[in-house]
Amino acid sequence: MTMLKTPGDKYRPFPLINLPDRQWPSRAITQAPRWLSTDLRDGNQALIDPMGAEKKSRFFDLLLKVGVKEIEVGFPASGATDFDFISGLVRSGRIPDDVTVQILTQSRRDLIETSFASLEGAKTAIVHFYNAVSPVWRKVVFGMDMAEIKQIAVDGAKVVRDQAARYSGTDWRFEYSPETFSTAEVEYSVEVCAAVMDVLQPTPDKPIIFNLPATVECATPNIYADQIELFGRLIPNRDSVVISLHTHNDRGTGIAAAELGLMAGADRVEGCLFGNGERTGNCDIVTVALNMYTQGVDPELDFSDIDAIAKTVEYCNQLPIHPRHPYVGELVYTSFSGSHQDAIKKGFTAMEAKNDPVWEMPYLPIDPADLGRSYEAVIRVNSQSGKGGFAWVLEQDQGLKLPKKMQAHFSNRVQSLADDLGRELFAEDIWAVFQKTYKLNTPQHFQLVDYEESKATDGTRLFAGKIELDGRERSVSGRGNGLISSVVGTLNDAFGVSLEVKDYSEHAMTAGSDARAAAYVECVTPQGKTIWGVGIDEDVATASVRAVLSAANAATEG
């Protein structure tokens, strides 16, 4: 079977919501929602190999460290593993006073009773019960009409109410989900939720949480936002209701649906740290939170060490995080394209020059350092990279700030190496070819042994030193307007090497008393060939001498 030429014969577009005066498009997210992590429940049941007690415990500790205050710790009626883990958290006193755990159960008496038993002794807890309400579930899965589906919810609410009275030592909070909300009639979902409210009698001080899940994402996120806004308008006693979002990612827009749902009036977001969940996953809490952060909104979650968080999640879930995953992927702060690299390099230079903390950086919407990432891997080099790429790597790895014209001179060597190797170039590759090109730390034709500089009576500078030529040491001297010109004169007088200096620059490579300096000299030979020399030394004057000798070696090689 192949894709249909007329998909409309098989699939129907999702109907629009009649909401001509919708308000959410003109709103912005200005504060953090309540966050609920479902990593230990929704995320866990989506794993090939569900987490055992050790991994669930480690994940629970990670969520506390991140600052999540509401955690869905499991489905206690599903089996002994979840039940024992949940009851163990309660008995061991591992739940901080400012953290509320939550469990999930279907709207069935036996499952609800088991769920309450797992939380016995908890200071506060949320019992989350649900049943599906949309047409296809009513017709295909349950074979029930609207009244019968609503009765399941009402009967479950009564059991929840009675169990809460039985375990009166806990401050109980309640959450109800009209599961498959996103594919149900909004008015019917409101009717079912209102019937649940009639049983549980929420108040503004103890509101009920209505989770409105996109159990299966079947429409664009704007339609989900319309559904949320319409539900908020129609539900009675809105001040006694917390609207919670639980989006899935079947269409790839689970994050967008959550963000638009918040704009539409929701109060709470449910999801997993990196969006793990059934099928294509669910809402990625990290991405939603850091999207807020980049807009200047405190998400009230701490991702300062994003790599450590990712490592723990990968260990517990036994699932790799994609290298392009927003904010956390290995490559998300990395550019290989030459034009991207040049823009980012200029951005960092501009940031260093201004006295303003506002982040203005091409291609990087967030400062990697805020998440514990270094700048070393922001630019990486392959055959697609430009001169700004390897220049950045040399600066970050070796402290060398190559002049722009020298970058162009060196770029051909880097490009040739990348083409020959057919892979990404690492810092050690670039440093090796740089040393080879400019004769650093390699046997040279001319090598400096020692020198002295002095000032003549006529104001010129005198260079007197020892230079090794092909292993033989020679005493030489020369005169010029400055140190560099005196070395050039020495090379011409003693060895017949004629160079014209066109440009010179220098900089400190490191700070402190043991700082090294780098010097760069651009020269032209009598034949009109442009060559570059590089010198590195603890003394800047010596670095400049070594740079001229480096250029002389380039002029005489071959």
Coordinates of C-alpha atoms in Angstrom, one line a residue:
M1 CA 0.0 0.0 0.0
T2 CA 1.3 3.5 -0.9
M3 CA 0.3 7.0 0.1
L4 CA -3.0 8.0 -1.3
K5 CA -3.2 10.6 -4.1
T6 CA -6.5 11.7 -2.6
P7 CA -6.0 11.6 1.2
G8 CA -9.3 13.4 1.7
D9 CA -11.0 10.1 0.8
K10 CA -9.6 8.6 4.0
Y11 CA -8.8 11.5 6.4
R12 CA -11.0 14.4 7.5
P13 CA -9.6 17.7 8.6
F14 CA -10.2 18.5 12.3
P15 CA -13.1 20.9 12.7
L16 CA -12.4 24.5 13.7
I17 CA -13.6 25.9 17.0
N18 CA -16.2 28.7 16.6
L19 CA -14.5 31.4 18.7
P20 CA -14.5 34.6 16.7
D21 CA -13.6 36.7 19.7
R22 CA -10.7 34.6 20.9
Q23 CA -8.2 36.5 23.1
W24 CA -5.2 34.2 23.3
P25 CA -3.4 35.4 20.1
S26 CA -2.7 38.8 21.6
R27 CA -1.4 37.5 24.9
A28 CA 2.1 36.7 26.0
I29 CA 3.5 34.3 28.6
T30 CA 4.7 36.5 31.5
Q31 CA 5.1 34.1 34.4
A32 CA 5.9 30.5 35.1
P33 CA 3.0 28.0 35.3
R34 CA 2.7 25.3 37.8
W35 CA 4.8 22.4 36.6
L36 CA 4.0 18.7 36.9
S37 CA 6.6 16.2 35.9
T38 CA 5.2 13.0 34.6
D39 CA 8.6 11.4 34.0
L40 CA 8.0 8.7 36.6
R41 CA 4.5 7.8 35.2
D42 CA 3.8 8.8 31.6
G43 CA 7.5 8.8 30.7
N44 CA 8.1 5.5 32.5
Q45 CA 5.2 3.6 30.9
A46 CA 6.6 4.7 27.4
L47 CA 9.9 3.0 28.0
I48 CA 11.0 -0.2 26.4
D49 CA 12.4 -1.3 29.7
P50 CA 10.5 0.6 32.5
M51 CA 12.6 2.0 35.4
G52 CA 13.1 -0.1 38.5
A53 CA 13.2 1.3 42.0
E54 CA 16.8 2.5 41.8
K55 CA 16.3 4.5 38.6
K56 CA 13.0 5.9 39.7
S57 CA 14.6 7.0 42.9
R58 CA 17.5 8.7 41.1
F59 CA 15.1 10.4 38.8
F60 CA 13.0 11.6 41.7
D61 CA 16.1 13.2 43.3
L62 CA 16.9 14.9 40.0
L63 CA 13.4 16.4 39.8
L64 CA 13.8 17.8 43.3
K65 CA 17.2 19.3 42.4
V66 CA 15.7 20.9 39.3
G67 CA 13.0 22.5 41.5
V68 CA 9.9 20.6 40.3
K69 CA 7.2 21.0 43.0
E70 CA 4.6 18.6 41.7
I71 CA 5.6 15.1 40.6
E72 CA 3.4 12.3 39.3
V73 CA 5.3 9.4 40.9
G74 CA 3.4 6.5 39.3
F75 CA 0.4 4.4 38.6
P76 CA 0.2 2.5 41.9
A77 CA -2.6 0.2 40.8
S78 CA -0.5 -1.0 37.8
G79 CA 1.6 -3.4 39.9
A80 CA 3.9 -3.9 42.9
T81 CA 6.8 -1.9 41.5
D82 CA 5.0 1.4 41.4
F83 CA 3.0 0.8 44.5
D84 CA 6.1 -0.1 46.6
F85 CA 8.1 2.8 45.2
I86 CA 5.3 5.3 46.0
S87 CA 4.6 4.0 49.5
G88 CA 8.3 3.8 50.1
L89 CA 8.7 7.5 49.3
V90 CA 6.0 8.3 51.8
R91 CA 7.3 6.0 54.6
S92 CA 10.9 7.1 54.2
G93 CA 10.1 10.8 54.5
R94 CA 11.8 11.6 51.2
I95 CA 9.1 14.0 50.0
P96 CA 10.0 17.6 51.0
D97 CA 7.3 19.6 52.6
D98 CA 7.1 22.0 49.6
V99 CA 6.7 19.1 47.1
T100 CA 3.4 17.4 46.3
V101 CA 3.4 13.9 44.8
Q102 CA 0.6 12.8 42.5
I103 CA -0.6 9.4 41.4
L104 CA -2.8 8.4 38.4
T105 CA -5.7 6.0 38.3
Q106 CA -8.5 5.2 36.0
S107 CA -12.0 6.1 37.2
R108 CA -12.6 2.6 38.7
R109 CA -13.3 1.8 42.4
D110 CA -10.8 -0.9 42.9
L111 CA -8.0 1.1 41.2
I112 CA -8.8 4.2 43.1
E113 CA -8.8 2.4 46.5
T114 CA -5.4 0.9 45.7
S115 CA -4.1 4.3 44.8
F116 CA -5.2 5.9 48.0
A117 CA -3.6 3.1 50.0
S118 CA -0.2 3.7 48.3
L119 CA -0.2 7.3 49.6
E120 CA -1.3 6.5 53.2
G121 CA 0.6 8.8 55.6
A122 CA 1.5 11.4 53.0
K123 CA 1.3 15.0 54.2
T124 CA -0.3 16.2 51.0
A125 CA -1.0 14.4 47.7
I126 CA -2.9 14.7 44.5
V127 CA -5.1 11.9 43.2
H128 CA -5.5 12.1 39.5
F129 CA -8.4 10.0 38.0
Y130 CA -9.6 9.9 34.4
N131 CA -11.8 8.4 31.8
A132 CA -11.9 9.0 28.0
V133 CA -14.8 11.1 26.7
S134 CA -14.3 11.6 22.9
P135 CA -16.6 10.2 20.2
V136 CA -14.3 7.5 18.9
W137 CA -13.6 6.2 22.4
R138 CA -17.3 6.3 23.3
K139 CA -18.2 4.4 20.1
V140 CA -15.3 2.1 19.4
V141 CA -13.6 1.5 22.8
F142 CA -16.5 1.5 25.2
G143 CA -19.7 1.3 23.2
M144 CA -21.3 3.8 25.5
D145 CA -23.3 7.0 25.0
M146 CA -22.6 10.4 26.5
A147 CA -24.6 9.9 29.7
E148 CA -22.9 6.6 30.4
I149 CA -19.4 8.1 29.9
K150 CA -20.3 11.0 32.2
Q151 CA -21.5 8.5 34.9
I152 CA -18.1 6.8 34.9
A153 CA -16.6 10.2 35.9
V154 CA -19.2 10.9 38.5
D155 CA -18.9 7.4 40.1
G156 CA -15.2 7.8 40.2
A157 CA -15.4 11.2 41.9
K158 CA -17.7 9.7 44.6
V159 CA -15.1 7.0 45.3
V160 CA -12.3 9.6 45.4
R161 CA -14.4 11.7 47.8
D162 CA -15.1 8.8 50.1
Q163 CA -11.5 7.5 50.1
A164 CA -10.2 11.0 51.0
A165 CA -12.5 11.0 54.0
R166 CA -11.2 7.6 55.0
Y167 CA -7.6 8.8 54.9
S168 CA -8.2 12.0 56.6
G169 CA -4.7 12.6 57.8
T170 CA -3.6 13.7 54.4
D171 CA -4.3 17.1 52.7
W172 CA -5.9 15.7 49.6
R173 CA -6.1 17.5 46.3
F174 CA -7.9 16.2 43.2
E175 CA -7.3 16.1 39.5
Y176 CA -9.7 14.9 36.9
S177 CA -8.9 14.3 33.2
P178 CA -11.5 14.1 30.5
E179 CA -9.0 11.9 28.6
T180 CA -8.9 12.5 24.8
F181 CA -10.1 16.0 25.5
S182 CA -8.5 17.4 22.3
T183 CA -10.7 15.1 20.1
A184 CA -13.9 15.6 22.1
E185 CA -16.6 18.2 22.0
V186 CA -15.5 21.0 24.3
E187 CA -19.1 21.6 25.6
Y188 CA -19.4 17.9 26.5
S189 CA -16.0 18.0 28.4
V190 CA -17.3 20.9 30.3
E191 CA -20.5 19.0 31.2
V192 CA -18.5 16.0 32.5
C193 CA -16.1 18.2 34.5
A194 CA -19.0 20.2 36.0
A195 CA -20.6 17.0 37.1
V196 CA -17.3 16.0 38.8
M197 CA -17.2 19.4 40.5
D198 CA -20.7 18.8 41.9
V199 CA -19.4 15.8 43.7
L200 CA -16.0 17.1 44.9
Q201 CA -17.1 20.6 45.7
P202 CA -13.8 22.5 45.1
T203 CA -13.3 26.0 46.5
P204 CA -10.8 28.8 45.6
D205 CA -8.7 27.7 48.5
K206 CA -8.8 24.0 47.4
P207 CA -9.4 24.1 43.7
I208 CA -9.8 21.1 41.5
I209 CA -7.3 20.5 38.7
F210 CA -8.8 19.7 35.3
N211 CA -6.2 18.2 33.1
L212 CA -7.3 18.9 29.4
P213 CA -5.0 16.5 27.5
A214 CA -4.1 16.4 23.9
T215 CA -4.0 12.6 24.4
V216 CA -3.6 12.3 20.7
E217 CA -2.5 15.4 18.8
C218 CA -4.9 15.6 15.9
A219 CA -5.0 19.4 15.0
T220 CA -2.8 22.4 14.8
P221 CA -1.9 24.0 18.1
N222 CA -4.1 27.1 17.5
I223 CA -7.2 24.8 17.7
Y224 CA -6.0 23.4 21.0
A225 CA -5.6 26.9 22.3
D226 CA -9.2 27.7 21.2
Q227 CA -10.4 24.6 23.0
I228 CA -8.6 25.7 26.2
E229 CA -9.9 29.2 26.0
L230 CA -13.5 28.0 25.4
F231 CA -13.3 25.5 28.2
G232 CA -12.1 28.3 30.6
R233 CA -15.1 30.5 29.6
L234 CA -17.7 27.7 30.0
I235 CA -16.6 25.9 33.1
P236 CA -18.5 27.1 36.2
N237 CA -16.7 28.6 39.2
R238 CA -13.5 29.2 37.3
D239 CA -11.8 30.5 40.4
S240 CA -12.1 27.0 41.9
V241 CA -10.5 25.4 38.9
V242 CA -6.8 24.9 37.8
I243 CA -6.6 24.2 34.1
S244 CA -3.7 21.8 33.4
L245 CA -2.2 21.0 30.0
H246 CA -0.9 17.6 29.0
T247 CA 0.1 17.7 25.3
H248 CA 1.4 14.9 23.1
N249 CA 3.6 15.3 20.1
D250 CA 1.9 13.2 17.4
R251 CA 2.0 16.2 14.9
G252 CA 5.3 17.5 16.2
T253 CA 3.7 20.5 17.9
G254 CA 3.3 19.4 21.5
I255 CA 5.5 22.2 22.8
A256 CA 3.7 24.9 20.7
A257 CA 0.3 23.6 21.8
A258 CA 1.4 23.9 25.5
E259 CA 2.6 27.4 24.9
L260 CA -0.5 28.5 23.1
G261 CA -2.6 26.8 25.8
L262 CA -0.9 28.9 28.5
M263 CA -1.7 32.0 26.4
A264 CA -5.3 30.7 26.3
G265 CA -5.5 30.8 30.1
A266 CA -4.1 27.5 31.4
D267 CA -2.4 27.5 34.8
R268 CA -0.3 24.3 34.8
V269 CA 1.9 22.3 32.4
E270 CA 2.4 18.6 32.6
G271 CA 5.2 16.8 30.8
C272 CA 8.6 15.1 30.9
L273 CA 12.0 16.8 31.2
F274 CA 12.9 16.1 27.6
G275 CA 9.5 15.1 26.2
N276 CA 9.6 11.3 26.6
G277 CA 6.2 9.7 26.3
E278 CA 4.0 7.4 24.3
R279 CA 4.4 7.4 20.5
T280 CA 6.2 10.6 19.5
G281 CA 6.5 11.8 23.1
N282 CA 4.7 14.5 25.1
C283 CA 5.4 18.1 26.2
D284 CA 9.1 18.8 26.8
I285 CA 9.2 20.8 30.1
V286 CA 12.8 21.8 29.6
T287 CA 12.1 23.4 26.2
V288 CA 9.0 25.2 27.3
A289 CA 10.8 26.5 30.4
L290 CA 13.9 27.7 28.6
N291 CA 11.7 29.2 25.8
M292 CA 10.3 31.4 28.6
Y293 CA 13.8 32.1 30.0
T294 CA 14.9 33.5 26.6
Q295 CA 11.9 35.9 26.8
G296 CA 13.1 37.2 30.2
V297 CA 10.6 35.1 32.2
D298 CA 11.9 33.1 35.2
P299 CA 10.6 29.5 34.7
E300 CA 11.3 28.8 38.4
L301 CA 13.2 25.6 37.4
D302 CA 17.0 25.3 37.5
F303 CA 18.8 23.9 34.4
S304 CA 22.2 25.4 35.3
D305 CA 23.9 22.1 34.6
I306 CA 22.0 20.9 31.6
D307 CA 24.6 18.2 30.7
A308 CA 24.4 16.5 34.1
I309 CA 20.6 16.5 33.9
A310 CA 20.7 15.0 30.4
K311 CA 23.1 12.3 31.6
T312 CA 20.8 11.2 34.4
V313 CA 17.7 11.2 32.2
E314 CA 19.5 9.1 29.5
Y315 CA 20.7 6.7 32.2
C316 CA 17.3 6.3 33.8
N317 CA 15.3 6.1 30.5
Q318 CA 17.9 4.1 28.5
L319 CA 17.1 6.4 25.6
P320 CA 19.6 8.8 23.9
I321 CA 18.8 12.5 23.6
H322 CA 19.0 13.6 20.0
P323 CA 22.1 15.8 19.2
R324 CA 19.8 18.4 17.8
H325 CA 17.3 18.4 20.7
P326 CA 16.6 22.0 21.7
Y327 CA 18.9 23.5 24.4
V328 CA 20.4 20.2 25.5
G329 CA 21.6 18.3 22.3
E330 CA 25.3 18.0 21.8
L331 CA 25.2 20.1 18.6
V332 CA 22.6 22.7 19.4
Y333 CA 25.1 25.5 20.1
T334 CA 27.4 24.4 17.3
S335 CA 27.8 25.9 13.9
F336 CA 29.7 24.3 11.0
S337 CA 28.6 26.8 8.3
G338 CA 31.1 29.5 7.5
S339 CA 28.6 32.4 7.4
H340 CA 27.1 31.3 10.7
Q341 CA 30.5 31.0 12.3
D342 CA 31.6 34.4 11.1
A343 CA 28.4 36.0 12.5
I344 CA 28.8 34.2 15.9
K345 CA 32.4 35.2 16.2
K346 CA 31.5 38.8 15.5
G347 CA 28.7 38.5 18.1
F348 CA 31.1 37.5 20.8
T349 CA 33.5 40.3 19.9
A350 CA 30.6 42.8 20.2
M351 CA 29.5 41.4 23.5
E352 CA 33.0 41.8 25.0
A353 CA 33.1 45.4 23.8
K354 CA 29.8 46.6 25.3
N355 CA 28.9 47.3 28.9
D356 CA 25.5 45.8 28.6
P357 CA 24.3 42.3 29.9
V358 CA 21.5 42.1 27.3
W359 CA 22.2 39.0 25.1
E360 CA 22.5 39.9 21.5
M361 CA 24.0 37.0 19.6
P362 CA 23.6 35.8 16.0
Y363 CA 22.2 32.2 15.8
L364 CA 22.3 31.7 19.6
P365 CA 19.0 32.6 21.3
I366 CA 20.4 31.6 24.7
D367 CA 23.9 32.0 26.3
P368 CA 25.2 28.4 26.6
A369 CA 27.1 29.4 29.8
D370 CA 23.7 29.9 31.6
L371 CA 23.2 26.1 31.2
G372 CA 26.7 25.1 32.2
R373 CA 27.9 24.8 28.6
S374 CA 31.3 26.2 27.5
Y375 CA 31.9 28.2 24.4
E376 CA 34.6 25.8 23.1
A377 CA 32.2 23.8 21.0
V378 CA 30.1 26.7 19.7
I379 CA 32.0 26.6 16.4
R380 CA 33.3 23.4 14.9
V381 CA 35.1 22.9 11.6
N382 CA 34.5 20.7 8.7
S383 CA 34.6 21.1 4.9
Q384 CA 31.6 23.6 5.1
S385 CA 33.3 25.9 7.5
G386 CA 34.9 29.3 6.7
K387 CA 37.9 31.1 8.0
G388 CA 36.0 32.3 11.1
G389 CA 35.5 28.7 12.2
F390 CA 39.1 27.6 12.6
A391 CA 40.0 31.1 13.9
W392 CA 37.5 30.7 16.7
V393 CA 38.8 27.2 17.5
L394 CA 42.4 28.4 17.6
E395 CA 41.4 31.3 19.9
Q396 CA 39.4 29.1 22.3
D397 CA 41.9 26.2 22.3
Q398 CA 45.3 28.0 22.0
G399 CA 44.5 31.7 22.8
L400 CA 45.6 32.8 19.3
K401 CA 43.7 35.8 17.8
L402 CA 44.7 35.6 14.1
P403 CA 44.6 38.9 12.1
K404 CA 41.8 38.7 9.5
K405 CA 44.2 38.7 6.5
M406 CA 46.1 35.8 8.1
Q407 CA 42.9 33.9 8.6
A408 CA 42.4 34.1 4.8
H409 CA 46.0 32.9 4.3
F410 CA 45.6 29.9 6.6
S411 CA 42.1 28.9 5.5
N412 CA 43.3 27.2 2.4
R413 CA 45.4 24.8 4.5
V414 CA 42.5 24.0 6.7
Q415 CA 40.1 23.5 3.8
S416 CA 42.5 21.1 2.1
L417 CA 42.9 19.1 5.3
A418 CA 39.1 18.9 5.8
D419 CA 38.7 17.8 2.2
D420 CA 41.4 15.2 2.5
L421 CA 40.1 13.8 5.8
G422 CA 36.5 13.9 4.9
R423 CA 35.4 14.6 8.5
E424 CA 35.1 17.2 11.1
L425 CA 38.4 18.8 12.1
F426 CA 39.1 18.8 15.8
A427 CA 41.1 21.4 17.7
E428 CA 44.2 19.2 17.7
D429 CA 43.9 18.8 13.9
I430 CA 43.8 22.5 13.4
W431 CA 46.7 23.2 15.8
A432 CA 48.8 20.6 14.1
V433 CA 48.4 22.0 10.7
F434 CA 48.9 25.5 12.1
Q435 CA 52.2 24.5 13.7
K436 CA 53.3 22.9 10.4
T437 CA 52.4 25.8 8.3
Y438 CA 54.1 28.4 10.4
K439 CA 57.0 26.2 11.6
L440 CA 56.1 26.2 15.3
N441 CA 57.7 23.5 17.5
T442 CA 59.2 21.8 14.4
P443 CA 62.7 21.7 13.1
Q444 CA 63.3 25.0 11.2
H445 CA 65.6 26.4 8.6
F446 CA 66.2 29.5 10.8
Q447 CA 66.0 29.2 14.6
L448 CA 66.6 31.8 17.3
V449 CA 69.2 30.9 19.8
D450 CA 69.7 34.2 21.6
Y451 CA 69.8 38.0 20.9
E452 CA 70.3 41.4 22.4
E453 CA 68.7 44.7 21.3
S454 CA 70.3 48.1 21.8
K455 CA 69.9 51.7 20.6
A456 CA 72.6 53.3 18.4
T457 CA 73.7 56.9 18.7
D458 CA 71.8 57.9 15.6
G459 CA 68.5 56.5 17.1
T460 CA 68.4 53.3 15.1
R461 CA 68.0 49.9 16.7
L462 CA 70.7 47.3 16.7
F463 CA 70.1 43.6 16.7
A464 CA 72.9 41.3 17.7
G465 CA 72.2 37.6 18.2
K466 CA 72.8 34.0 17.4
I467 CA 70.7 32.2 14.8
E468 CA 71.0 28.6 14.0
L469 CA 70.9 27.8 10.3
D470 CA 70.3 24.2 9.4
G471 CA 71.9 23.1 12.7
R472 CA 74.9 25.5 12.6
E473 CA 75.0 28.4 14.9
R474 CA 76.0 31.8 13.6
S475 CA 76.5 35.2 15.2
V476 CA 74.7 37.9 13.3
S477 CA 73.8 41.6 13.6
G478 CA 71.7 44.2 11.8
R479 CA 70.3 47.6 12.1
G480 CA 66.8 49.1 11.6
N481 CA 64.3 51.7 12.8
G482 CA 62.9 49.2 15.3
L483 CA 63.4 45.6 16.5
I484 CA 61.5 44.0 13.7
S485 CA 63.2 46.1 10.9
S486 CA 66.6 45.3 12.5
V487 CA 65.9 41.6 12.4
V488 CA 64.8 41.9 8.7
G489 CA 68.0 43.8 8.0
T490 CA 70.0 41.1 9.7
L491 CA 68.4 38.3 7.6
N492 CA 69.2 40.3 4.4
D493 CA 72.8 41.1 5.4
A494 CA 73.7 37.7 6.8
F495 CA 71.7 35.3 4.7
G496 CA 70.5 37.2 1.7
V497 CA 66.8 36.8 2.6
S498 CA 64.9 39.9 1.5
L499 CA 61.6 40.6 3.1
E500 CA 59.3 43.7 3.2
V501 CA 57.1 43.9 6.3
K502 CA 53.6 45.0 5.4
D503 CA 51.8 44.5 8.7
Y504 CA 52.5 43.5 12.3
S505 CA 50.3 42.7 15.3
E506 CA 50.7 41.2 18.8
H507 CA 48.6 40.2 21.8
A508 CA 48.8 38.5 25.1
M509 CA 47.6 34.9 25.0
T510 CA 46.9 34.5 28.7
A511 CA 46.7 36.8 31.7
G512 CA 48.9 36.9 34.7
S513 CA 52.6 37.0 35.4
D514 CA 53.4 33.9 33.4
A515 CA 51.4 35.1 30.3
R516 CA 52.7 34.3 26.9
A517 CA 52.5 36.6 23.9
A518 CA 51.8 35.9 20.2
A519 CA 53.2 38.1 17.3
Y520 CA 52.1 38.0 13.7
V521 CA 54.0 39.5 10.8
E522 CA 52.9 39.9 7.2
C523 CA 55.7 40.1 4.7
V524 CA 56.2 40.3 0.9
T525 CA 59.1 38.7 -1.0
P526 CA 60.8 40.4 -3.9
Q527 CA 58.7 38.1 -6.2
G528 CA 55.6 39.6 -4.7
K529 CA 54.6 36.6 -2.7
T530 CA 52.7 37.3 0.6
I531 CA 53.9 35.2 3.5
W532 CA 53.1 35.2 7.2
G533 CA 55.2 34.4 10.3
V534 CA 54.1 33.6 13.8
G535 CA 56.1 33.8 17.0
I536 CA 55.1 32.8 20.5
D537 CA 57.1 33.5 23.7
E538 CA 56.8 34.7 27.3
D539 CA 58.4 38.0 26.1
V540 CA 56.5 40.0 23.5
A541 CA 59.7 41.3 21.9
T542 CA 61.1 37.8 21.5
A543 CA 57.8 36.7 20.1
S544 CA 58.2 39.3 17.4
V545 CA 61.7 38.1 16.5
R546 CA 60.5 34.6 16.2
A547 CA 57.6 35.8 14.0
V548 CA 60.1 37.3 11.5
L549 CA 62.2 34.1 11.5
S550 CA 59.0 32.2 10.9
A551 CA 58.3 34.3 7.9
A552 CA 61.9 33.8 6.7
N553 CA 61.5 30.1 6.9
A554 CA 58.3 30.3 4.8
A555 CA 60.1 32.5 2.2
T556 CA 63.0 30.0 1.8
E557 CA 61.2 26.7 2.0
G558 CA 61.1 24.5 -1.1

